[in-house]
């Protein structure tokens, strides 16, 4: 646990030094990109786990399983299934994630992941762990 907290502290420090410039040489930019990827994956994992757990024992389990696919892929809202209902992750993914992070108490996905600190901590930890596995720590 102590090793994980040291790694997480290193991740926070690296991201705090990120200047917002996604240059290919920037290790901080690499961590930023990986953190974003792991944040989205973690939000989807935990949100879908919660929905599945809430549906267990319910005769509508198959309906809920289909709903999980619709959440990720977008559910159609017309009878011809031509138009798609835009979900929280569709559109400009980065902007939608920022919106969830700005209003974490309004986000089902952040709540399902254990709250803002938990989802950010997990994403940063996973991102840094992945980055440390690369011999070249530049994203470009």
PDB file of C-alpha atoms in Angstrom:
ATOM      1  CA  UNK A   1       0.000   0.000   0.000  1.00  0.00           C
ATOM      2  CA  UNK A   2       2.854   2.372   0.800  1.00  0.00           C
ATOM      3  CA  UNK A   3       4.472   1.717  -2.586  1.00  0.00           C
ATOM      4  CA  UNK A   4       1.138   2.523  -4.274  1.00  0.00           C
ATOM      5  CA  UNK A   5       0.778   5.802  -2.395  1.00  0.00           C
ATOM      6  CA  UNK A   6       4.336   6.795  -3.352  1.00  0.00           C
ATOM      7  CA  UNK A   7       3.551   6.001  -6.993  1.00  0.00           C
ATOM      8  CA  UNK A   8       0.310   7.970  -6.793  1.00  0.00           C
ATOM      9  CA  UNK A   9       2.176  10.915  -5.236  1.00  0.00           C
ATOM     10  CA  UNK A  10       4.658  10.782  -8.090  1.00  0.00           C
ATOM     11  CA  UNK A  11       1.769  10.815 -10.556  1.00  0.00           C
ATOM     12  CA  UNK A  12       0.178  13.860  -8.936  1.00  0.00           C
ATOM     13  CA  UNK A  13       3.525  15.652  -8.926  1.00  0.00           C
ATOM     14  CA  UNK A  14       4.117  14.874 -12.598  1.00  0.00           C
ATOM     15  CA  UNK A  15       0.645  16.070 -13.582  1.00  0.00           C
ATOM     16  CA  UNK A  16       0.979  19.219 -11.447  1.00  0.00           C
ATOM     17  CA  UNK A  17       4.020  20.108 -13.557  1.00  0.00           C
ATOM     18  CA  UNK A  18       2.154  19.585 -16.829  1.00  0.00           C
ATOM     19  CA  UNK A  19       2.006  22.850 -18.779  1.00  0.00           C
ATOM     20  CA  UNK A  20      -0.868  21.779 -21.046  1.00  0.00           C
ATOM     21  CA  UNK A  21       1.384  21.457 -24.071  1.00  0.00           C
ATOM     22  CA  UNK A  22       1.097  17.991 -25.614  1.00  0.00           C
ATOM     23  CA  UNK A  23       4.600  17.910 -27.028  1.00  0.00           C
ATOM     24  CA  UNK A  24       5.960  14.510 -27.996  1.00  0.00           C
ATOM     25  CA  UNK A  25       8.921  14.867 -25.614  1.00  0.00           C
ATOM     26  CA  UNK A  26       6.817  15.529 -22.526  1.00  0.00           C
ATOM     27  CA  UNK A  27       6.551  12.712 -19.993  1.00  0.00           C
ATOM     28  CA  UNK A  28       3.862  14.747 -18.208  1.00  0.00           C
ATOM     29  CA  UNK A  29       1.862  14.926 -21.454  1.00  0.00           C
ATOM     30  CA  UNK A  30       2.189  11.156 -21.800  1.00  0.00           C
ATOM     31  CA  UNK A  31       0.866  10.664 -18.275  1.00  0.00           C
ATOM     32  CA  UNK A  32      -1.983  13.108 -18.946  1.00  0.00           C
ATOM     33  CA  UNK A  33      -3.074  11.138 -22.034  1.00  0.00           C
ATOM     34  CA  UNK A  34      -2.807   7.777 -20.252  1.00  0.00           C
ATOM     35  CA  UNK A  35      -4.665   9.108 -17.206  1.00  0.00           C
ATOM     36  CA  UNK A  36      -7.528  10.230 -19.449  1.00  0.00           C
ATOM     37  CA  UNK A  37      -7.687   6.801 -21.089  1.00  0.00           C
ATOM     38  CA  UNK A  38      -7.702   4.989 -17.754  1.00  0.00           C
ATOM     39  CA  UNK A  39     -10.254   7.395 -16.299  1.00  0.00           C
ATOM     40  CA  UNK A  40     -12.754   6.638 -19.056  1.00  0.00           C
ATOM     41  CA  UNK A  41     -12.125   2.884 -18.787  1.00  0.00           C
ATOM     42  CA  UNK A  42     -12.526   2.938 -15.001  1.00  0.00           C
ATOM     43  CA  UNK A  43     -15.723   4.998 -15.133  1.00  0.00           C
ATOM     44  CA  UNK A  44     -17.267   2.565 -17.608  1.00  0.00           C
ATOM     45  CA  UNK A  45     -16.059  -0.510 -15.675  1.00  0.00           C
ATOM     46  CA  UNK A  46     -17.440   0.651 -12.355  1.00  0.00           C
ATOM     47  CA  UNK A  47     -20.670   2.098 -13.742  1.00  0.00           C
ATOM     48  CA  UNK A  48     -21.463  -1.093 -15.608  1.00  0.00           C
ATOM     49  CA  UNK A  49     -20.547  -3.259 -12.586  1.00  0.00           C
ATOM     50  CA  UNK A  50     -22.924  -1.227 -10.434  1.00  0.00           C
ATOM     51  CA  UNK A  51     -25.760  -1.540 -12.927  1.00  0.00           C
ATOM     52  CA  UNK A  52     -25.215  -5.290 -13.243  1.00  0.00           C
ATOM     53  CA  UNK A  53     -25.081  -5.695  -9.447  1.00  0.00           C
ATOM     54  CA  UNK A  54     -28.258  -3.650  -9.018  1.00  0.00           C
ATOM     55  CA  UNK A  55     -30.001  -5.856 -11.607  1.00  0.00           C
ATOM     56  CA  UNK A  56     -28.997  -9.253 -10.122  1.00  0.00           C
ATOM     57  CA  UNK A  57     -31.997 -11.212  -8.977  1.00  0.00           C
ATOM     58  CA  UNK A  58     -34.189  -9.015 -11.124  1.00  0.00           C
ATOM     59  CA  UNK A  59     -36.165 -10.755 -13.857  1.00  0.00           C
ATOM     60  CA  UNK A  60     -35.207  -7.875 -16.125  1.00  0.00           C
ATOM     61  CA  UNK A  61     -31.501  -8.757 -15.988  1.00  0.00           C
ATOM     62  CA  UNK A  62     -31.406  -9.265 -19.771  1.00  0.00           C
ATOM     63  CA  UNK A  63     -32.963  -5.841 -20.252  1.00  0.00           C
ATOM     64  CA  UNK A  64     -30.294  -4.304 -18.040  1.00  0.00           C
ATOM     65  CA  UNK A  65     -27.530  -6.160 -19.921  1.00  0.00           C
ATOM     66  CA  UNK A  66     -28.882  -4.733 -23.191  1.00  0.00           C
ATOM     67  CA  UNK A  67     -29.040  -1.311 -21.572  1.00  0.00           C
ATOM     68  CA  UNK A  68     -25.312  -1.540 -20.735  1.00  0.00           C
ATOM     69  CA  UNK A  69     -24.551  -2.080 -24.417  1.00  0.00           C
ATOM     70  CA  UNK A  70     -26.792   0.867 -25.292  1.00  0.00           C
ATOM     71  CA  UNK A  71     -25.017   3.072 -22.753  1.00  0.00           C
ATOM     72  CA  UNK A  72     -21.667   2.388 -24.342  1.00  0.00           C
ATOM     73  CA  UNK A  73     -22.828   2.362 -27.955  1.00  0.00           C
ATOM     74  CA  UNK A  74     -25.684   4.837 -27.749  1.00  0.00           C
ATOM     75  CA  UNK A  75     -29.346   3.921 -27.679  1.00  0.00           C
ATOM     76  CA  UNK A  76     -31.608   4.711 -30.569  1.00  0.00           C
ATOM     77  CA  UNK A  77     -34.638   6.805 -29.672  1.00  0.00           C
ATOM     78  CA  UNK A  78     -36.703   6.433 -32.831  1.00  0.00           C
ATOM     79  CA  UNK A  79     -38.672   3.408 -34.035  1.00  0.00           C
ATOM     80  CA  UNK A  80     -36.602   3.103 -37.206  1.00  0.00           C
ATOM     81  CA  UNK A  81     -33.415   2.997 -35.064  1.00  0.00           C
ATOM     82  CA  UNK A  82     -31.808   5.614 -37.283  1.00  0.00           C
ATOM     83  CA  UNK A  83     -31.211   8.367 -34.741  1.00  0.00           C
ATOM     84  CA  UNK A  84     -29.094   7.837 -31.658  1.00  0.00           C
ATOM     85  CA  UNK A  85     -29.606   9.110 -28.169  1.00  0.00           C
ATOM     86  CA  UNK A  86     -26.346  10.715 -27.146  1.00  0.00           C
ATOM     87  CA  UNK A  87     -25.060   9.331 -23.867  1.00  0.00           C
ATOM     88  CA  UNK A  88     -22.600  10.853 -21.439  1.00  0.00           C
ATOM     89  CA  UNK A  89     -19.560   9.423 -23.195  1.00  0.00           C
ATOM     90  CA  UNK A  90     -20.492  10.180 -26.792  1.00  0.00           C
ATOM     91  CA  UNK A  91     -19.683  13.363 -28.629  1.00  0.00           C
ATOM     92  CA  UNK A  92     -16.420  14.992 -27.738  1.00  0.00           C
ATOM     93  CA  UNK A  93     -15.215  12.511 -25.131  1.00  0.00           C
ATOM     94  CA  UNK A  94     -12.663  14.829 -23.536  1.00  0.00           C
ATOM     95  CA  UNK A  95     -15.202  17.611 -22.992  1.00  0.00           C
ATOM     96  CA  UNK A  96     -17.772  15.171 -21.594  1.00  0.00           C
ATOM     97  CA  UNK A  97     -15.240  13.790 -19.124  1.00  0.00           C
ATOM     98  CA  UNK A  98     -14.296  17.317 -18.043  1.00  0.00           C
ATOM     99  CA  UNK A  99     -17.993  18.095 -17.513  1.00  0.00           C
ATOM    100  CA  UNK A 100     -18.330  15.043 -15.257  1.00  0.00           C
ATOM    101  CA  UNK A 101     -15.213  16.050 -13.315  1.00  0.00           C
ATOM    102  CA  UNK A 102     -16.481  19.615 -12.838  1.00  0.00           C
ATOM    103  CA  UNK A 103     -19.802  18.380 -11.384  1.00  0.00           C
ATOM    104  CA  UNK A 104     -18.895  15.036  -9.844  1.00  0.00           C
ATOM    105  CA  UNK A 105     -21.945  14.904  -7.553  1.00  0.00           C
ATOM    106  CA  UNK A 106     -24.220  15.017 -10.615  1.00  0.00           C
ATOM    107  CA  UNK A 107     -22.443  12.158 -12.386  1.00  0.00           C
ATOM    108  CA  UNK A 108     -23.682   8.596 -11.991  1.00  0.00           C
ATOM    109  CA  UNK A 109     -20.330   7.391 -13.353  1.00  0.00           C
ATOM    110  CA  UNK A 110     -18.183   9.275 -10.822  1.00  0.00           C
ATOM    111  CA  UNK A 111     -20.434   8.093  -7.972  1.00  0.00           C
ATOM    112  CA  UNK A 112     -20.281   4.488  -9.209  1.00  0.00           C
ATOM    113  CA  UNK A 113     -16.475   4.711  -9.218  1.00  0.00           C
ATOM    114  CA  UNK A 114     -16.368   5.704  -5.550  1.00  0.00           C
ATOM    115  CA  UNK A 115     -16.270   9.476  -5.874  1.00  0.00           C
ATOM    116  CA  UNK A 116     -13.968  12.014  -7.458  1.00  0.00           C
ATOM    117  CA  UNK A 117     -10.842  11.212  -5.427  1.00  0.00           C
ATOM    118  CA  UNK A 118     -11.199   7.478  -6.034  1.00  0.00           C
ATOM    119  CA  UNK A 119     -11.655   7.723  -9.794  1.00  0.00           C
ATOM    120  CA  UNK A 120      -8.850  10.239 -10.267  1.00  0.00           C
ATOM    121  CA  UNK A 121      -6.506   8.315  -7.998  1.00  0.00           C
ATOM    122  CA  UNK A 122      -7.193   5.063  -9.817  1.00  0.00           C
ATOM    123  CA  UNK A 123      -6.760   6.652 -13.253  1.00  0.00           C
ATOM    124  CA  UNK A 124      -3.499   8.378 -12.316  1.00  0.00           C
ATOM    125  CA  UNK A 125      -2.138   5.239 -10.664  1.00  0.00           C
ATOM    126  CA  UNK A 126      -2.987   3.050 -13.674  1.00  0.00           C
ATOM    127  CA  UNK A 127      -1.672   5.631 -16.115  1.00  0.00           C
ATOM    128  CA  UNK A 128       1.647   6.013 -14.328  1.00  0.00           C
ATOM    129  CA  UNK A 129       2.012   2.254 -13.918  1.00  0.00           C
ATOM    130  CA  UNK A 130       1.499   1.857 -17.679  1.00  0.00           C
ATOM    131  CA  UNK A 131       3.892   4.721 -18.475  1.00  0.00           C
ATOM    132  CA  UNK A 132       6.613   3.189 -16.288  1.00  0.00           C
ATOM    133  CA  UNK A 133       6.306  -0.004 -18.322  1.00  0.00           C
ATOM    134  CA  UNK A 134       7.457   1.777 -21.472  1.00  0.00           C
ATOM    135  CA  UNK A 135      11.120   2.177 -22.303  1.00  0.00           C
ATOM    136  CA  UNK A 136      10.343   5.436 -24.124  1.00  0.00           C
ATOM    137  CA  UNK A 137       8.059   7.526 -21.921  1.00  0.00           C
ATOM    138  CA  UNK A 138       7.088   9.975 -24.622  1.00  0.00           C
ATOM    139  CA  UNK A 139       3.681   9.748 -26.204  1.00  0.00           C
ATOM    140  CA  UNK A 140       4.541  11.120 -29.656  1.00  0.00           C
TER     141      UNK A 140
END
